[in-house]
Amino acid sequence: MATRQQLGWEHGPFEIPTDVYAKWDAKQAGAEKEAAWNEKLAAYEAAYPELAAEFKRRINGELPAEWEEKATQIIADLQATPANIASRKASQNALEAFGAMLPEFLGGSADLAPSNLTMWSGSKSLTAEDASGNYIHYGVREFGMTAIMNGIALHGGFVPYGATFLMFMEYARNAMRMAALMKVQNIQVYTHDSIGLGEDGPTHQPVEQMASLRLTPNMSTWRPCDQVESAVAWKFAIERKDGPTSLIFSRQNLAQQERDPQQVADIAKGAYVLKDCEGTPELILIATGSEVELAVNAAAELTSEGKKVRVVSMPATDVFDKQDEAYRESVLPSSVTARVAVEAGIADFWYKYVGFGGKIVGMTTFGESAPAGELFKMFGFTTENVVSTAKTLLN
């Protein structure tokens, strides 16, 4: 009351004077602008029906009519032409294959494009002088990049993807959490995914970041083991319209795994049986990313000693958790309690899948500065250690 008297405001609480209301009332002007826009849109649709249809497709978040058939064939072709490459390179190859079908791709990186490998032949830098590009050089601004991508997703008409090292997702955590909360499509490419980063040391070696991403509600997190799983992960991220996806890729080369067509199809379910035995397994090895090859090698050694071992590749735990009970039971039978999880990330996350009676070959400390090969040996990511850990359960 005293403030109103001091300001000479003679109107009552919540009372808006007519002249003030009139200046702020934009209903009529808005209606006129909307009518004018609709008129122009109708004229554009009549003059350019194909372009108008493409515009509507993109605004509605729909994929091209040929998407499913072509994307599925691309994945099948990758399985038929094995390549032992880093999954960050596999990611770039997926961008090259899928990008030709997706003019709505709007990429970028936080000053790490040559390392993240997020530019492809169709990429064109967006600059102050030329706004026709489809690739944004965000600078060293992980949070800014991710927040801008949220805005792009909310605007509509684009499929935004950005990139940095996995360790630096820490700077973007707030924006990624908001993407998950708002349920917007924000695709983050996180490369250099483990202690395999090597000599840059523990400051640059992610340990707890994968678990953090997986525990974020409505976040989908993928860590592929080769070029085929990488392409499936990209396909999933492109198709997902109700939340963000984190794609985690390696710096080092990864061996491509053998699969039949059903196994290739099952990758999209988040986890699947990669190697199996006759009958019910005695032991299940669960692995992701660069550690899948390690699990396969350990299984081969155990099998040669007469053990019945199954290897499960689990590139996306959240996707697997959403499968029906019958499928989850077919991959991880509840009757098989001897389980070992292998991942070069924080160990504790994996108790969810191995149980308190299982074993985990994972990280319980920060990394160290040394060549990647030496670090993997130092922290127990060797065939010998996985075999030894498995035998403690089987015995």
Coordinates of C-alpha atoms in Angstrom, one line a residue:
M1 CA 0.0 0.0 0.0
A2 CA 2.7 2.5 1.0
T3 CA 4.6 1.7 -2.2
R4 CA 1.6 2.3 -4.3
Q5 CA 0.9 5.6 -2.6
Q6 CA 4.6 6.7 -3.0
L7 CA 4.4 5.9 -6.7
G8 CA 1.0 7.6 -7.1
W9 CA -0.6 4.3 -8.2
E10 CA -4.3 4.7 -7.6
H11 CA -5.5 1.4 -8.9
G12 CA -6.4 -1.6 -6.7
P13 CA -4.5 -4.9 -6.4
F14 CA -4.3 -6.9 -9.6
E15 CA -6.2 -4.1 -11.4
I16 CA -4.7 -3.3 -14.9
P17 CA -5.7 0.1 -16.3
T18 CA -7.5 -0.1 -19.7
D19 CA -4.8 2.0 -21.5
V20 CA -2.0 -0.2 -20.1
Y21 CA -3.9 -3.4 -21.0
A22 CA -4.5 -2.1 -24.6
K23 CA -0.8 -1.5 -25.2
W24 CA 0.1 -5.0 -24.1
D25 CA -2.8 -6.9 -25.8
A26 CA -1.3 -8.6 -28.8
K27 CA -4.1 -11.0 -29.6
Q28 CA -5.4 -9.1 -32.6
A29 CA -1.9 -8.4 -34.0
G30 CA -0.9 -12.1 -33.4
A31 CA -4.0 -13.3 -35.2
E32 CA -3.3 -11.1 -38.2
K33 CA 0.3 -12.3 -38.4
E34 CA -0.8 -15.9 -38.1
A35 CA -3.4 -15.5 -40.9
A36 CA -0.8 -13.8 -43.1
W37 CA 1.7 -16.7 -42.4
N38 CA -1.0 -19.3 -43.3
E39 CA -1.8 -17.5 -46.5
K40 CA 1.9 -17.5 -47.5
L41 CA 2.3 -21.1 -46.5
A42 CA -0.7 -22.1 -48.7
A43 CA 0.8 -20.3 -51.6
Y44 CA 4.2 -21.9 -51.1
E45 CA 2.6 -25.4 -50.9
A46 CA 0.8 -24.7 -54.1
A47 CA 3.9 -23.5 -55.9
Y48 CA 6.4 -26.0 -54.4
P49 CA 4.5 -29.1 -53.3
E50 CA 7.6 -31.3 -52.9
L51 CA 9.6 -28.7 -50.9
A52 CA 6.5 -28.1 -48.7
A53 CA 6.1 -31.8 -48.0
E54 CA 9.8 -32.0 -47.0
F55 CA 9.4 -28.9 -44.8
K56 CA 6.4 -30.5 -43.1
R57 CA 8.2 -33.8 -42.6
R58 CA 11.1 -32.2 -40.9
I59 CA 8.9 -30.0 -38.7
N60 CA 6.9 -33.0 -37.7
G61 CA 10.0 -34.9 -36.8
E62 CA 9.3 -37.6 -39.4
L63 CA 12.1 -39.6 -41.1
P64 CA 12.3 -40.1 -44.9
A65 CA 10.1 -42.8 -46.3
E66 CA 13.1 -44.9 -47.3
W67 CA 14.8 -44.5 -43.9
E68 CA 14.1 -47.9 -42.3
E69 CA 14.9 -50.0 -45.4
K70 CA 18.1 -48.2 -46.3
A71 CA 19.4 -47.9 -42.7
T72 CA 18.8 -51.6 -42.1
Q73 CA 20.7 -52.4 -45.3
I74 CA 23.6 -50.2 -44.3
I75 CA 23.9 -52.1 -41.0
A76 CA 23.7 -55.5 -42.7
D77 CA 26.4 -54.4 -45.2
L78 CA 28.7 -53.4 -42.3
Q79 CA 28.3 -56.8 -40.7
A80 CA 29.2 -58.4 -44.1
T81 CA 32.4 -56.2 -44.5
P82 CA 34.3 -56.5 -41.2
A83 CA 36.6 -53.6 -40.2
N84 CA 38.8 -53.3 -37.1
I85 CA 38.5 -49.6 -36.4
A86 CA 38.0 -47.3 -33.5
S87 CA 34.3 -46.8 -32.7
R88 CA 34.8 -43.1 -33.1
K89 CA 35.7 -43.8 -36.7
A90 CA 32.8 -46.2 -37.0
S91 CA 30.6 -43.3 -35.8
Q92 CA 31.9 -41.0 -38.5
N93 CA 31.2 -43.8 -41.1
A94 CA 27.7 -44.0 -39.8
L95 CA 27.3 -40.3 -40.1
E96 CA 28.5 -40.6 -43.7
A97 CA 26.0 -43.3 -44.5
F98 CA 23.0 -41.9 -42.7
G99 CA 23.7 -38.2 -43.4
A100 CA 23.0 -38.5 -47.1
M101 CA 19.4 -39.3 -46.2
L102 CA 19.0 -36.6 -43.5
P103 CA 19.2 -33.0 -44.6
E104 CA 17.9 -32.2 -41.1
F105 CA 21.3 -33.2 -39.6
L106 CA 22.8 -30.2 -37.7
G107 CA 26.1 -31.2 -36.3
G108 CA 28.9 -29.7 -34.2
S109 CA 31.7 -30.2 -31.7
A110 CA 33.2 -28.3 -28.8
D111 CA 36.5 -27.5 -30.5
L112 CA 37.3 -31.2 -31.0
A113 CA 35.9 -32.1 -34.5
P114 CA 39.1 -33.7 -35.7
S115 CA 39.3 -35.9 -32.6
N116 CA 35.6 -36.6 -32.3
L117 CA 35.3 -37.3 -36.0
T118 CA 31.9 -35.7 -36.3
M119 CA 32.4 -34.0 -39.7
W120 CA 31.5 -36.0 -42.8
S121 CA 31.6 -35.3 -46.5
G122 CA 28.3 -33.4 -46.4
S123 CA 29.3 -31.2 -43.5
K124 CA 29.5 -27.5 -44.2
S125 CA 30.6 -25.0 -41.5
L126 CA 28.1 -22.5 -40.4
T127 CA 29.7 -19.0 -40.2
A128 CA 28.8 -15.4 -39.6
E129 CA 29.2 -14.8 -43.3
D130 CA 27.4 -18.0 -44.5
A131 CA 24.3 -19.3 -42.5
S132 CA 23.7 -22.1 -45.0
G133 CA 26.0 -24.5 -43.2
N134 CA 25.0 -27.6 -41.2
Y135 CA 28.0 -27.8 -38.8
I136 CA 28.6 -25.5 -35.8
H137 CA 32.1 -25.0 -34.4
Y138 CA 31.0 -24.3 -30.8
G139 CA 34.5 -23.6 -29.4
V140 CA 35.5 -24.9 -26.0
R141 CA 31.9 -24.5 -24.7
E142 CA 30.5 -27.9 -23.8
F143 CA 27.6 -26.5 -21.7
G144 CA 26.9 -23.8 -24.3
M145 CA 26.9 -26.3 -27.1
T146 CA 24.5 -28.7 -25.3
A147 CA 22.2 -25.9 -24.2
I148 CA 22.1 -24.5 -27.8
M149 CA 21.3 -28.0 -29.1
N150 CA 18.3 -28.1 -26.7
G151 CA 17.1 -24.9 -28.2
I152 CA 17.5 -26.3 -31.7
A153 CA 15.6 -29.4 -30.8
L154 CA 12.8 -27.4 -29.3
H155 CA 12.6 -25.2 -32.4
G156 CA 12.1 -28.3 -34.5
G157 CA 13.0 -29.2 -38.0
F158 CA 16.6 -30.4 -37.2
V159 CA 18.3 -33.4 -35.7
P160 CA 21.1 -31.8 -33.6
Y161 CA 24.2 -33.7 -32.6
G162 CA 27.3 -32.4 -30.8
A163 CA 30.5 -33.9 -29.5
T164 CA 33.3 -33.7 -27.0
F165 CA 35.4 -36.1 -25.0
L166 CA 33.4 -38.3 -22.5
M167 CA 35.3 -36.7 -19.6
F168 CA 34.1 -33.3 -20.6
M169 CA 30.4 -34.2 -20.4
E170 CA 30.9 -33.0 -16.8
Y171 CA 30.8 -29.4 -18.1
A172 CA 27.5 -30.1 -20.0
R173 CA 25.8 -32.1 -17.3
N174 CA 23.2 -29.5 -16.5
A175 CA 22.1 -29.1 -20.1
M176 CA 22.0 -32.8 -20.7
R177 CA 19.9 -33.2 -17.6
M178 CA 17.5 -30.6 -18.9
A179 CA 17.3 -32.4 -22.3
A180 CA 16.3 -35.5 -20.4
L181 CA 13.8 -33.6 -18.3
M182 CA 12.3 -31.8 -21.3
K183 CA 12.3 -35.0 -23.4
V184 CA 14.0 -33.4 -26.4
Q185 CA 16.2 -35.1 -29.0
N186 CA 19.8 -34.1 -28.3
I187 CA 22.4 -36.5 -29.6
Q188 CA 25.8 -36.3 -27.8
V189 CA 28.9 -38.0 -29.2
Y190 CA 31.3 -38.7 -26.4
T191 CA 34.6 -40.1 -27.6
H192 CA 37.8 -41.2 -25.8
D193 CA 35.7 -43.2 -23.5
S194 CA 38.0 -44.8 -20.9
I195 CA 41.5 -45.2 -19.4
G196 CA 42.3 -46.2 -23.0
L197 CA 42.9 -42.4 -23.5
G198 CA 46.4 -43.2 -22.1
E199 CA 49.1 -40.6 -21.5
D200 CA 46.7 -37.6 -20.9
G201 CA 46.2 -39.1 -17.4
P202 CA 43.4 -39.4 -14.9
T203 CA 42.2 -35.8 -15.5
H204 CA 41.1 -36.9 -19.0
Q205 CA 40.2 -40.5 -18.3
P206 CA 36.5 -41.0 -17.6
V207 CA 35.7 -43.5 -14.9
E208 CA 32.3 -42.6 -13.3
Q209 CA 30.8 -40.7 -16.3
M210 CA 29.1 -43.7 -18.0
A211 CA 27.4 -44.7 -14.8
S212 CA 26.2 -41.2 -14.2
L213 CA 24.7 -41.0 -17.7
R214 CA 23.0 -44.4 -17.3
L215 CA 21.5 -43.3 -14.0
T216 CA 20.0 -40.1 -15.5
P217 CA 16.2 -40.6 -16.0
N218 CA 15.1 -40.6 -19.7
M219 CA 18.7 -40.6 -20.9
S220 CA 19.7 -43.4 -23.3
T221 CA 23.3 -44.3 -23.2
W222 CA 25.1 -46.5 -25.8
R223 CA 28.7 -47.9 -25.7
P224 CA 29.1 -50.0 -28.9
C225 CA 31.8 -52.6 -29.3
D226 CA 32.4 -52.3 -33.1
Q227 CA 31.2 -50.6 -36.3
V228 CA 28.0 -52.6 -36.5
E229 CA 26.9 -51.8 -32.9
S230 CA 27.9 -48.1 -33.6
A231 CA 25.6 -47.9 -36.6
V232 CA 22.7 -49.4 -34.7
A233 CA 23.4 -46.9 -31.9
W234 CA 23.2 -44.0 -34.3
K235 CA 20.0 -45.4 -35.9
F236 CA 18.4 -45.6 -32.5
A237 CA 19.5 -42.0 -31.6
I238 CA 18.2 -40.6 -34.9
E239 CA 14.8 -42.4 -34.5
R240 CA 14.4 -41.4 -30.8
K241 CA 12.3 -38.2 -30.5
D242 CA 11.4 -38.2 -26.8
G243 CA 14.8 -37.7 -25.1
P244 CA 18.5 -37.4 -25.4
T245 CA 21.0 -40.1 -26.4
S246 CA 24.6 -40.4 -25.4
L247 CA 26.8 -42.3 -27.8
I248 CA 30.1 -43.3 -26.3
F249 CA 33.0 -44.2 -28.6
S250 CA 36.6 -45.4 -28.2
R251 CA 39.8 -43.9 -29.4
Q252 CA 41.5 -47.2 -30.0
N253 CA 40.7 -49.8 -32.7
L254 CA 38.1 -52.5 -31.8
A255 CA 37.8 -55.9 -33.5
Q256 CA 34.5 -56.5 -35.3
Q257 CA 32.5 -59.4 -33.8
E258 CA 30.9 -62.2 -35.8
R259 CA 27.1 -62.3 -35.8
D260 CA 24.2 -63.9 -37.6
P261 CA 21.2 -61.8 -38.8
Q262 CA 19.2 -62.4 -35.7
Q263 CA 22.0 -61.2 -33.5
V264 CA 22.4 -58.0 -35.6
A265 CA 18.6 -57.4 -35.2
D266 CA 18.9 -58.0 -31.4
I267 CA 21.5 -55.2 -31.0
A268 CA 18.7 -52.8 -31.0
K269 CA 17.3 -54.4 -27.9
G270 CA 20.2 -53.0 -25.9
A271 CA 21.7 -56.4 -25.0
Y272 CA 21.9 -59.8 -26.7
V273 CA 23.7 -63.1 -26.7
L274 CA 26.9 -62.6 -28.7
K275 CA 28.6 -66.0 -28.0
D276 CA 26.8 -69.0 -26.5
C277 CA 27.3 -72.6 -25.4
E278 CA 25.3 -75.8 -25.7
G279 CA 22.5 -76.0 -23.2
T280 CA 22.4 -73.8 -20.1
P281 CA 25.5 -71.8 -19.4
E282 CA 27.5 -72.2 -16.2
L283 CA 28.8 -68.7 -16.5
I284 CA 27.7 -65.4 -18.2
L285 CA 30.2 -62.7 -19.1
I286 CA 28.7 -59.3 -19.7
A287 CA 30.7 -56.6 -21.4
T288 CA 30.4 -53.3 -23.4
G289 CA 32.5 -51.4 -25.9
S290 CA 36.2 -52.2 -26.0
E291 CA 35.8 -54.9 -23.3
V292 CA 33.5 -57.1 -25.5
E293 CA 36.5 -58.5 -27.4
L294 CA 38.2 -59.2 -24.0
A295 CA 35.1 -61.1 -22.8
V296 CA 35.0 -63.1 -26.0
N297 CA 38.6 -64.1 -25.7
A298 CA 38.2 -65.1 -22.1
A299 CA 35.1 -67.2 -23.0
A300 CA 37.1 -69.0 -25.7
E301 CA 39.8 -69.9 -23.1
L302 CA 37.2 -71.1 -20.6
T303 CA 35.4 -73.1 -23.2
S304 CA 38.6 -74.8 -24.2
E305 CA 38.8 -76.0 -20.6
G306 CA 35.4 -77.5 -20.7
K307 CA 33.4 -74.6 -19.2
K308 CA 30.0 -73.6 -20.6
V309 CA 30.1 -69.9 -21.1
R310 CA 27.8 -67.3 -22.6
V311 CA 29.0 -63.8 -23.7
V312 CA 26.4 -61.0 -23.6
S313 CA 27.1 -57.7 -25.3
M314 CA 25.2 -54.9 -23.6
P315 CA 25.7 -51.7 -25.5
A316 CA 22.6 -49.9 -23.9
T317 CA 21.5 -51.0 -20.5
D318 CA 18.5 -48.7 -20.4
V319 CA 17.2 -50.1 -23.7
F320 CA 17.6 -53.7 -22.4
D321 CA 15.8 -52.8 -19.2
K322 CA 12.8 -51.8 -21.3
Q323 CA 12.5 -55.2 -23.1
D324 CA 9.8 -57.6 -22.0
E325 CA 10.6 -60.1 -19.2
A326 CA 10.8 -63.0 -21.6
Y327 CA 13.5 -61.5 -23.7
R328 CA 15.5 -60.3 -20.6
E329 CA 15.3 -63.8 -19.2
S330 CA 16.4 -65.3 -22.5
V331 CA 19.6 -63.2 -22.4
L332 CA 20.3 -63.3 -18.6
P333 CA 18.6 -66.4 -17.2
S334 CA 17.8 -65.9 -13.5
S335 CA 19.0 -69.5 -12.9
V336 CA 22.5 -68.6 -13.9
T337 CA 24.0 -66.6 -11.0
A338 CA 27.7 -67.0 -11.9
R339 CA 28.1 -63.7 -13.7
V340 CA 31.1 -61.4 -14.5
A341 CA 30.7 -57.9 -15.9
V342 CA 33.7 -56.4 -17.7
E343 CA 33.9 -52.6 -18.4
A344 CA 36.6 -50.0 -18.1
G345 CA 34.3 -47.8 -16.1
I346 CA 33.2 -47.6 -12.4
A347 CA 32.5 -51.1 -11.2
D348 CA 29.7 -50.6 -8.8
F349 CA 27.1 -49.9 -11.5
W350 CA 27.2 -53.5 -12.7
Y351 CA 25.9 -55.2 -9.5
K352 CA 22.5 -54.6 -10.9
Y353 CA 23.2 -57.3 -13.5
V354 CA 25.6 -59.6 -11.8
G355 CA 24.1 -59.5 -8.3
F356 CA 26.0 -59.4 -5.1
G357 CA 27.3 -62.9 -5.7
G358 CA 28.8 -61.9 -9.1
K359 CA 32.1 -60.4 -10.0
I360 CA 33.1 -57.2 -11.8
V361 CA 36.2 -56.4 -13.7
G362 CA 36.0 -52.6 -13.6
M363 CA 37.5 -49.4 -12.2
T364 CA 37.4 -48.6 -8.5
T365 CA 39.9 -45.8 -8.6
F366 CA 40.8 -43.0 -11.0
G367 CA 43.2 -43.8 -13.9
E368 CA 46.9 -43.1 -14.3
S369 CA 49.1 -41.6 -16.9
A370 CA 50.7 -44.3 -19.2
P371 CA 50.2 -45.9 -22.6
A372 CA 46.7 -47.5 -22.9
G373 CA 48.1 -51.0 -23.2
E374 CA 50.0 -50.7 -19.9
L375 CA 47.0 -49.2 -18.2
F376 CA 44.6 -52.0 -19.2
K377 CA 47.1 -54.5 -17.8
M378 CA 47.6 -52.5 -14.7
F379 CA 43.9 -52.3 -13.9
G380 CA 43.2 -56.0 -14.8
F381 CA 41.6 -55.7 -18.2
T382 CA 43.3 -58.8 -19.5
T383 CA 42.1 -62.2 -20.7
E384 CA 44.1 -63.8 -17.9
N385 CA 42.4 -61.7 -15.2
V386 CA 38.9 -62.2 -16.6
V387 CA 39.5 -65.9 -16.8
S388 CA 40.8 -66.0 -13.2
T389 CA 37.9 -63.9 -11.9
A390 CA 35.4 -66.3 -13.7
K391 CA 37.1 -69.3 -12.2
T392 CA 36.7 -68.0 -8.6
L393 CA 33.0 -68.1 -9.2
L394 CA 32.9 -71.5 -11.0
N395 CA 35.0 -73.0 -8.2

